[in-house]
């Protein structure tokens, strides 16, 4: 699980952002400790469970995930070692990365709380969608959840860097969202690039990094990333629908997204209602 070196192109993007005063948060200490354990010759799962068990906040979220209806357990799990057996190491690490991200970016102001509430809902919807189409798409719910949390994490980072960012996009009104093309014109970067660099720096899988970078543009991603982009787009669509917000890109991407997810127009309404019902039951 060692950290992948950045390519020269990505390293330049990273350096340019740093020189421009944009701060990419480092991986939290617990993730670095987990990497050390996973890269050690013994690869001791008991030591891993003990390390995670020292953080009550992480444990609470891990138990919430493993005890969700998706896993269909007959008896709730309240032990990290048992959760590790059910989830597997990769899924557990993905969950922890998603949790750690929220703690690493932003502040306690209402605008940040609103952002993470939105991201959390889109992540949860992504997880539900992935679970319902997993036989056709092979994206696990934890991968979809992690991508949902990371895919717009560049927004709060840009909020911190540019004092007029929220005003420029009227984010405080709750019905608006940054357009990445307008971001680039105003600030010489955008949240998709920043989010991609965070994902690379935090050692997310390549397909997840690509999905984060191109979640507004399907033309530059490989098959697995395209599937994840489709899940994210449907989750965003359902979030806007539930919140009574205007649609953004769904009408442009719907046909391709449905094809990628193995869905058709027939039965789509029932599928969306099923996803929303499951989301509400779990949240």
mmCIF file with all atom_site columns, C-alpha atoms in Angstrom, residues 65-155:
data_model
loop_
_atom_site.group_PDB
_atom_site.id
_atom_site.type_symbol
_atom_site.label_atom_id
_atom_site.label_alt_id
_atom_site.label_comp_id
_atom_site.label_asym_id
_atom_site.label_entity_id
_atom_site.label_seq_id
_atom_site.pdbx_PDB_ins_code
_atom_site.Cartn_x
_atom_site.Cartn_y
_atom_site.Cartn_z
_atom_site.occupancy
_atom_site.B_iso_or_equiv
_atom_site.pdbx_formal_charge
_atom_site.auth_seq_id
_atom_site.auth_comp_id
_atom_site.auth_asym_id
_atom_site.auth_atom_id
_atom_site.pdbx_PDB_model_num
ATOM 1  C CA . UNK A 1 65  ? -20.991 0.870   7.733   1.00 0.00 ? 65  UNK A CA 1
ATOM 2  C CA . UNK A 1 66  ? -20.506 -2.790  8.581   1.00 0.00 ? 66  UNK A CA 1
ATOM 3  C CA . UNK A 1 67  ? -23.907 -2.997  10.279  1.00 0.00 ? 67  UNK A CA 1
ATOM 4  C CA . UNK A 1 68  ? -25.721 -1.390  7.341   1.00 0.00 ? 68  UNK A CA 1
ATOM 5  C CA . UNK A 1 69  ? -28.368 -3.418  5.480   1.00 0.00 ? 69  UNK A CA 1
ATOM 6  C CA . UNK A 1 70  ? -25.949 -3.922  2.559   1.00 0.00 ? 70  UNK A CA 1
ATOM 7  C CA . UNK A 1 71  ? -23.958 -6.544  4.488   1.00 0.00 ? 71  UNK A CA 1
ATOM 8  C CA . UNK A 1 72  ? -27.081 -8.276  5.777   1.00 0.00 ? 72  UNK A CA 1
ATOM 9  C CA . UNK A 1 73  ? -25.553 -9.435  9.053   1.00 0.00 ? 73  UNK A CA 1
ATOM 10 C CA . UNK A 1 74  ? -27.833 -11.346 11.386  1.00 0.00 ? 74  UNK A CA 1
ATOM 11 C CA . UNK A 1 75  ? -26.134 -9.898  14.458  1.00 0.00 ? 75  UNK A CA 1
ATOM 12 C CA . UNK A 1 76  ? -24.639 -6.394  14.836  1.00 0.00 ? 76  UNK A CA 1
ATOM 13 C CA . UNK A 1 77  ? -20.849 -6.162  15.048  1.00 0.00 ? 77  UNK A CA 1
ATOM 14 C CA . UNK A 1 78  ? -19.270 -4.103  17.816  1.00 0.00 ? 78  UNK A CA 1
ATOM 15 C CA . UNK A 1 79  ? -15.682 -5.337  17.498  1.00 0.00 ? 79  UNK A CA 1
ATOM 16 C CA . UNK A 1 80  ? -13.133 -3.836  15.094  1.00 0.00 ? 80  UNK A CA 1
ATOM 17 C CA . UNK A 1 81  ? -11.404 -7.185  14.493  1.00 0.00 ? 81  UNK A CA 1
ATOM 18 C CA . UNK A 1 82  ? -14.702 -8.718  13.380  1.00 0.00 ? 82  UNK A CA 1
ATOM 19 C CA . UNK A 1 83  ? -15.474 -5.650  11.247  1.00 0.00 ? 83  UNK A CA 1
ATOM 20 C CA . UNK A 1 84  ? -12.083 -6.085  9.601   1.00 0.00 ? 84  UNK A CA 1
ATOM 21 C CA . UNK A 1 85  ? -12.973 -9.663  8.675   1.00 0.00 ? 85  UNK A CA 1
ATOM 22 C CA . UNK A 1 86  ? -16.267 -8.588  7.105   1.00 0.00 ? 86  UNK A CA 1
ATOM 23 C CA . UNK A 1 87  ? -15.009 -5.474  5.317   1.00 0.00 ? 87  UNK A CA 1
ATOM 24 C CA . UNK A 1 88  ? -11.473 -6.500  4.433   1.00 0.00 ? 88  UNK A CA 1
ATOM 25 C CA . UNK A 1 89  ? -8.428  -4.291  4.826   1.00 0.00 ? 89  UNK A CA 1
ATOM 26 C CA . UNK A 1 90  ? -8.877  -2.262  1.625   1.00 0.00 ? 90  UNK A CA 1
ATOM 27 C CA . UNK A 1 91  ? -12.487 -1.370  2.364   1.00 0.00 ? 91  UNK A CA 1
ATOM 28 C CA . UNK A 1 92  ? -11.678 -0.471  5.955   1.00 0.00 ? 92  UNK A CA 1
ATOM 29 C CA . UNK A 1 93  ? -8.835  1.824   4.866   1.00 0.00 ? 93  UNK A CA 1
ATOM 30 C CA . UNK A 1 94  ? -11.122 3.497   2.301   1.00 0.00 ? 94  UNK A CA 1
ATOM 31 C CA . UNK A 1 95  ? -13.682 4.207   5.007   1.00 0.00 ? 95  UNK A CA 1
ATOM 32 C CA . UNK A 1 96  ? -11.033 5.675   7.304   1.00 0.00 ? 96  UNK A CA 1
ATOM 33 C CA . UNK A 1 97  ? -9.698  7.929   4.533   1.00 0.00 ? 97  UNK A CA 1
ATOM 34 C CA . UNK A 1 98  ? -13.154 9.325   3.949   1.00 0.00 ? 98  UNK A CA 1
ATOM 35 C CA . UNK A 1 99  ? -13.697 10.000  7.637   1.00 0.00 ? 99  UNK A CA 1
ATOM 36 C CA . UNK A 1 100 ? -10.266 11.578  8.050   1.00 0.00 ? 100 UNK A CA 1
ATOM 37 C CA . UNK A 1 101 ? -10.829 13.918  5.109   1.00 0.00 ? 101 UNK A CA 1
ATOM 38 C CA . UNK A 1 102 ? -13.667 15.771  6.810   1.00 0.00 ? 102 UNK A CA 1
ATOM 39 C CA . UNK A 1 103 ? -11.554 16.267  9.907   1.00 0.00 ? 103 UNK A CA 1
ATOM 40 C CA . UNK A 1 104 ? -8.629  17.602  7.855   1.00 0.00 ? 104 UNK A CA 1
ATOM 41 C CA . UNK A 1 105 ? -10.334 20.261  5.712   1.00 0.00 ? 105 UNK A CA 1
ATOM 42 C CA . UNK A 1 106 ? -12.409 23.295  6.586   1.00 0.00 ? 106 UNK A CA 1
ATOM 43 C CA . UNK A 1 107 ? -13.527 24.869  9.821   1.00 0.00 ? 107 UNK A CA 1
ATOM 44 C CA . UNK A 1 108 ? -16.565 25.086  12.077  1.00 0.00 ? 108 UNK A CA 1
ATOM 45 C CA . UNK A 1 109 ? -18.257 27.902  10.180  1.00 0.00 ? 109 UNK A CA 1
ATOM 46 C CA . UNK A 1 110 ? -21.762 27.206  8.867   1.00 0.00 ? 110 UNK A CA 1
ATOM 47 C CA . UNK A 1 111 ? -20.617 27.187  5.228   1.00 0.00 ? 111 UNK A CA 1
ATOM 48 C CA . UNK A 1 112 ? -18.215 24.299  5.900   1.00 0.00 ? 112 UNK A CA 1
ATOM 49 C CA . UNK A 1 113 ? -20.836 22.379  7.833   1.00 0.00 ? 113 UNK A CA 1
ATOM 50 C CA . UNK A 1 114 ? -23.221 22.853  4.922   1.00 0.00 ? 114 UNK A CA 1
ATOM 51 C CA . UNK A 1 115 ? -20.571 21.604  2.489   1.00 0.00 ? 115 UNK A CA 1
ATOM 52 C CA . UNK A 1 116 ? -19.809 18.433  4.448   1.00 0.00 ? 116 UNK A CA 1
ATOM 53 C CA . UNK A 1 117 ? -23.508 17.742  4.975   1.00 0.00 ? 117 UNK A CA 1
ATOM 54 C CA . UNK A 1 118 ? -23.953 17.872  1.191   1.00 0.00 ? 118 UNK A CA 1
ATOM 55 C CA . UNK A 1 119 ? -20.866 15.742  0.581   1.00 0.00 ? 119 UNK A CA 1
ATOM 56 C CA . UNK A 1 120 ? -21.952 13.217  3.189   1.00 0.00 ? 120 UNK A CA 1
ATOM 57 C CA . UNK A 1 121 ? -25.386 12.858  1.586   1.00 0.00 ? 121 UNK A CA 1
ATOM 58 C CA . UNK A 1 122 ? -23.909 12.451  -1.915  1.00 0.00 ? 122 UNK A CA 1
ATOM 59 C CA . UNK A 1 123 ? -21.393 9.925   -0.566  1.00 0.00 ? 123 UNK A CA 1
ATOM 60 C CA . UNK A 1 124 ? -24.158 7.939   1.127   1.00 0.00 ? 124 UNK A CA 1
ATOM 61 C CA . UNK A 1 125 ? -26.300 7.991   -2.027  1.00 0.00 ? 125 UNK A CA 1
ATOM 62 C CA . UNK A 1 126 ? -23.275 6.872   -4.067  1.00 0.00 ? 126 UNK A CA 1
ATOM 63 C CA . UNK A 1 127 ? -22.751 3.979   -1.686  1.00 0.00 ? 127 UNK A CA 1
ATOM 64 C CA . UNK A 1 128 ? -26.384 2.882   -1.961  1.00 0.00 ? 128 UNK A CA 1
ATOM 65 C CA . UNK A 1 129 ? -26.311 3.072   -5.779  1.00 0.00 ? 129 UNK A CA 1
ATOM 66 C CA . UNK A 1 130 ? -23.068 1.080   -5.933  1.00 0.00 ? 130 UNK A CA 1
ATOM 67 C CA . UNK A 1 131 ? -24.552 -1.590  -3.697  1.00 0.00 ? 131 UNK A CA 1
ATOM 68 C CA . UNK A 1 132 ? -27.612 -1.974  -5.914  1.00 0.00 ? 132 UNK A CA 1
ATOM 69 C CA . UNK A 1 133 ? -25.648 -2.233  -9.196  1.00 0.00 ? 133 UNK A CA 1
ATOM 70 C CA . UNK A 1 134 ? -22.536 -3.996  -7.893  1.00 0.00 ? 134 UNK A CA 1
ATOM 71 C CA . UNK A 1 135 ? -23.154 -7.188  -9.887  1.00 0.00 ? 135 UNK A CA 1
ATOM 72 C CA . UNK A 1 136 ? -22.965 -5.183  -13.119 1.00 0.00 ? 136 UNK A CA 1
ATOM 73 C CA . UNK A 1 137 ? -20.456 -2.504  -12.169 1.00 0.00 ? 137 UNK A CA 1
ATOM 74 C CA . UNK A 1 138 ? -18.034 -3.992  -9.633  1.00 0.00 ? 138 UNK A CA 1
ATOM 75 C CA . UNK A 1 139 ? -17.599 -0.750  -7.666  1.00 0.00 ? 139 UNK A CA 1
ATOM 76 C CA . UNK A 1 140 ? -17.902 -1.521  -3.966  1.00 0.00 ? 140 UNK A CA 1
ATOM 77 C CA . UNK A 1 141 ? -20.081 0.683   -1.721  1.00 0.00 ? 141 UNK A CA 1
ATOM 78 C CA . UNK A 1 142 ? -17.083 1.822   0.316   1.00 0.00 ? 142 UNK A CA 1
ATOM 79 C CA . UNK A 1 143 ? -15.224 2.905   -2.844  1.00 0.00 ? 143 UNK A CA 1
ATOM 80 C CA . UNK A 1 144 ? -18.267 4.872   -3.975  1.00 0.00 ? 144 UNK A CA 1
ATOM 81 C CA . UNK A 1 145 ? -18.692 6.428   -0.523  1.00 0.00 ? 145 UNK A CA 1
ATOM 82 C CA . UNK A 1 146 ? -15.048 7.478   -0.410  1.00 0.00 ? 146 UNK A CA 1
ATOM 83 C CA . UNK A 1 147 ? -15.247 9.003   -3.895  1.00 0.00 ? 147 UNK A CA 1
ATOM 84 C CA . UNK A 1 148 ? -18.423 10.859  -2.907  1.00 0.00 ? 148 UNK A CA 1
ATOM 85 C CA . UNK A 1 149 ? -16.644 12.497  0.019   1.00 0.00 ? 149 UNK A CA 1
ATOM 86 C CA . UNK A 1 150 ? -13.486 13.316  -1.936  1.00 0.00 ? 150 UNK A CA 1
ATOM 87 C CA . UNK A 1 151 ? -14.943 14.357  -5.279  1.00 0.00 ? 151 UNK A CA 1
ATOM 88 C CA . UNK A 1 152 ? -15.539 18.007  -4.347  1.00 0.00 ? 152 UNK A CA 1
ATOM 89 C CA . UNK A 1 153 ? -13.097 18.402  -1.473  1.00 0.00 ? 153 UNK A CA 1
ATOM 90 C CA . UNK A 1 154 ? -11.319 21.046  -3.541  1.00 0.00 ? 154 UNK A CA 1
ATOM 91 C CA . UNK A 1 155 ? -14.214 23.417  -2.792  1.00 0.00 ? 155 UNK A CA 1
#
